[in-house]
JSON list of C-alpha atoms in Angstrom, two decimals:
[
{"chain": "N", "resi": 12, "resn": "GLY", "atom": "CA", "xyz": [116.19, 139.77, 122.59]},
{"chain": "N", "resi": 13, "resn": "HIS", "atom": "CA", "xyz": [113.29, 137.78, 121.28]},
{"chain": "N", "resi": 14, "resn": "MET", "atom": "CA", "xyz": [112.18, 134.58, 122.95]},
{"chain": "N", "resi": 15, "resn": "LYS", "atom": "CA", "xyz": [111.15, 131.71, 120.73]},
{"chain": "N", "resi": 16, "resn": "GLU", "atom": "CA", "xyz": [108.59, 129.48, 122.37]},
{"chain": "N", "resi": 17, "resn": "GLY", "atom": "CA", "xyz": [107.73, 126.30, 120.50]},
{"chain": "N", "resi": 18, "resn": "SER", "atom": "CA", "xyz": [109.15, 127.78, 117.33]},
{"chain": "N", "resi": 19, "resn": "ASP", "atom": "CA", "xyz": [108.99, 124.52, 115.41]},
{"chain": "N", "resi": 20, "resn": "ALA", "atom": "CA", "xyz": [106.24, 122.74, 117.35]},
{"chain": "N", "resi": 21, "resn": "SER", "atom": "CA", "xyz": [104.11, 122.13, 114.27]},
{"chain": "N", "resi": 22, "resn": "ALA", "atom": "CA", "xyz": [107.06, 120.71, 112.34]},
{"chain": "N", "resi": 23, "resn": "LYS", "atom": "CA", "xyz": [107.68, 118.27, 115.18]},
{"chain": "N", "resi": 24, "resn": "SER", "atom": "CA", "xyz": [104.05, 117.21, 115.63]},
{"chain": "N", "resi": 25, "resn": "LEU", "atom": "CA", "xyz": [103.58, 113.51, 116.16]},
{"chain": "N", "resi": 26, "resn": "ILE", "atom": "CA", "xyz": [101.37, 112.23, 113.36]},
{"chain": "N", "resi": 27, "resn": "VAL", "atom": "CA", "xyz": [100.34, 108.61, 112.95]},
{"chain": "N", "resi": 28, "resn": "ASP", "atom": "CA", "xyz": [98.91, 107.69, 109.56]},
{"chain": "N", "resi": 29, "resn": "ILE", "atom": "CA", "xyz": [96.81, 104.58, 108.96]},
{"chain": "N", "resi": 30, "resn": "SER", "atom": "CA", "xyz": [96.74, 103.50, 105.31]},
{"chain": "N", "resi": 31, "resn": "ALA", "atom": "CA", "xyz": [93.86, 101.84, 103.49]},
{"chain": "N", "resi": 32, "resn": "GLN", "atom": "CA", "xyz": [95.69, 98.54, 104.05]},
{"chain": "N", "resi": 33, "resn": "GLU", "atom": "CA", "xyz": [95.67, 99.35, 107.81]},
{"chain": "N", "resi": 34, "resn": "LYS", "atom": "CA", "xyz": [99.43, 99.85, 107.95]},
{"chain": "N", "resi": 35, "resn": "LEU", "atom": "CA", "xyz": [100.68, 102.26, 110.62]},
{"chain": "N", "resi": 36, "resn": "TYR", "atom": "CA", "xyz": [103.11, 105.02, 109.70]},
{"chain": "N", "resi": 37, "resn": "LEU", "atom": "CA", "xyz": [105.10, 107.47, 111.80]},
{"chain": "N", "resi": 38, "resn": "ASP", "atom": "CA", "xyz": [107.55, 109.82, 110.06]},
{"chain": "N", "resi": 39, "resn": "GLY", "atom": "CA", "xyz": [107.08, 107.87, 106.83]},
{"chain": "N", "resi": 40, "resn": "LYS", "atom": "CA", "xyz": [108.13, 104.52, 108.34]},
{"chain": "N", "resi": 41, "resn": "VAL", "atom": "CA", "xyz": [105.85, 101.51, 108.70]},
{"chain": "N", "resi": 42, "resn": "TYR", "atom": "CA", "xyz": [105.45, 100.14, 112.24]},
{"chain": "N", "resi": 43, "resn": "LYS", "atom": "CA", "xyz": [103.64, 97.28, 113.92]},
{"chain": "N", "resi": 44, "resn": "LEU", "atom": "CA", "xyz": [101.42, 98.58, 116.72]},
{"chain": "N", "resi": 45, "resn": "ASP", "atom": "CA", "xyz": [103.77, 97.52, 119.55]},
{"chain": "N", "resi": 46, "resn": "ASP", "atom": "CA", "xyz": [106.79, 99.06, 117.84]},
{"chain": "N", "resi": 47, "resn": "LEU", "atom": "CA", "xyz": [104.83, 102.21, 117.08]},
{"chain": "N", "resi": 48, "resn": "LEU", "atom": "CA", "xyz": [104.04, 102.66, 120.78]},
{"chain": "N", "resi": 49, "resn": "THR", "atom": "CA", "xyz": [107.71, 102.28, 121.72]},
{"chain": "N", "resi": 50, "resn": "GLU", "atom": "CA", "xyz": [108.71, 104.83, 119.08]},
{"chain": "N", "resi": 51, "resn": "LEU", "atom": "CA", "xyz": [105.97, 107.27, 120.14]},
{"chain": "N", "resi": 52, "resn": "ALA", "atom": "CA", "xyz": [107.12, 107.07, 123.77]},
{"chain": "N", "resi": 53, "resn": "LYS", "atom": "CA", "xyz": [110.66, 108.02, 122.65]},
{"chain": "N", "resi": 54, "resn": "LYS", "atom": "CA", "xyz": [109.41, 110.86, 120.46]},
{"chain": "N", "resi": 55, "resn": "VAL", "atom": "CA", "xyz": [107.17, 112.28, 123.20]},
{"chain": "N", "resi": 56, "resn": "LYS", "atom": "CA", "xyz": [110.21, 112.43, 125.51]},
{"chain": "N", "resi": 57, "resn": "GLN", "atom": "CA", "xyz": [112.35, 114.10, 122.82]},
{"chain": "N", "resi": 58, "resn": "THR", "atom": "CA", "xyz": [109.84, 116.65, 121.57]},
{"chain": "N", "resi": 59, "resn": "LYS", "atom": "CA", "xyz": [107.91, 117.23, 124.81]},
{"chain": "N", "resi": 60, "resn": "ASP", "atom": "CA", "xyz": [104.79, 117.30, 122.60]},
{"chain": "N", "resi": 61, "resn": "THR", "atom": "CA", "xyz": [101.97, 115.53, 124.44]},
{"chain": "N", "resi": 62, "resn": "ARG", "atom": "CA", "xyz": [99.64, 115.46, 121.42]},
{"chain": "N", "resi": 63, "resn": "VAL", "atom": "CA", "xyz": [99.47, 112.73, 118.83]},
{"chain": "N", "resi": 64, "resn": "TYR", "atom": "CA", "xyz": [97.48, 113.28, 115.65]},
{"chain": "N", "resi": 65, "resn": "VAL", "atom": "CA", "xyz": [95.95, 110.28, 113.89]},
{"chain": "N", "resi": 66, "resn": "ASN", "atom": "CA", "xyz": [95.10, 110.43, 110.17]},
{"chain": "N", "resi": 67, "resn": "CYS", "atom": "CA", "xyz": [93.41, 107.49, 108.55]},
{"chain": "N", "resi": 68, "resn": "ASP", "atom": "CA", "xyz": [92.11, 106.44, 105.18]},
{"chain": "N", "resi": 69, "resn": "ARG", "atom": "CA", "xyz": [88.32, 106.20, 104.82]},
{"chain": "N", "resi": 70, "resn": "LYS", "atom": "CA", "xyz": [88.65, 102.49, 104.12]},
{"chain": "N", "resi": 71, "resn": "VAL", "atom": "CA", "xyz": [90.12, 101.77, 107.56]},
{"chain": "N", "resi": 72, "resn": "SER", "atom": "CA", "xyz": [87.65, 99.91, 109.77]},
{"chain": "N", "resi": 73, "resn": "SER", "atom": "CA", "xyz": [86.35, 101.85, 112.74]},
{"chain": "N", "resi": 74, "resn": "GLY", "atom": "CA", "xyz": [87.50, 98.96, 114.96]},
{"chain": "N", "resi": 75, "resn": "MET", "atom": "CA", "xyz": [91.10, 99.41, 113.80]},
{"chain": "N", "resi": 76, "resn": "LEU", "atom": "CA", "xyz": [90.95, 103.18, 114.32]},
{"chain": "N", "resi": 77, "resn": "VAL", "atom": "CA", "xyz": [89.54, 102.81, 117.84]},
{"chain": "N", "resi": 78, "resn": "LYS", "atom": "CA", "xyz": [92.15, 100.18, 118.71]},
{"chain": "N", "resi": 79, "resn": "VAL", "atom": "CA", "xyz": [95.01, 102.44, 117.57]},
{"chain": "N", "resi": 80, "resn": "ILE", "atom": "CA", "xyz": [93.65, 105.53, 119.35]},
{"chain": "N", "resi": 81, "resn": "ASP", "atom": "CA", "xyz": [92.91, 103.62, 122.57]},
{"chain": "N", "resi": 82, "resn": "THR", "atom": "CA", "xyz": [96.39, 102.11, 122.57]},
{"chain": "N", "resi": 83, "resn": "ILE", "atom": "CA", "xyz": [98.15, 105.43, 121.89]},
{"chain": "N", "resi": 84, "resn": "LYS", "atom": "CA", "xyz": [96.30, 106.99, 124.85]},
{"chain": "N", "resi": 85, "resn": "TYR", "atom": "CA", "xyz": [98.32, 104.77, 127.19]},
{"chain": "N", "resi": 86, "resn": "VAL", "atom": "CA", "xyz": [101.75, 105.74, 125.87]},
{"chain": "N", "resi": 87, "resn": "ALA", "atom": "CA", "xyz": [103.72, 107.48, 128.60]},
{"chain": "N", "resi": 88, "resn": "GLY", "atom": "CA", "xyz": [103.55, 111.24, 128.18]},
{"chain": "N", "resi": 89, "resn": "VAL", "atom": "CA", "xyz": [100.69, 111.35, 125.66]},
{"chain": "N", "resi": 90, "resn": "GLU", "atom": "CA", "xyz": [97.84, 113.54, 126.89]},
{"chain": "N", "resi": 91, "resn": "HIS", "atom": "CA", "xyz": [95.80, 114.15, 123.72]},
{"chain": "N", "resi": 92, "resn": "VAL", "atom": "CA", "xyz": [95.02, 111.93, 120.73]},
{"chain": "N", "resi": 93, "resn": "ILE", "atom": "CA", "xyz": [93.48, 114.00, 117.97]}
]
């Protein structure tokens, strides 16, 4: 038979969005930074995906972006923040 490796990996990618108002979203839900980290840790365990993608609006301050990326780096299981 055929083996399916990571067949839906892209569909399960962990993507954090930062809106122009500097609100954090994961799977369409708004999170505070602490809650986002807790949720990401759960999702990394479930999906076994060690990459987190961060999308942000151009209006987001670079300080906010750096803070979010630096904080995500320390979530258990996360190896790459893109």
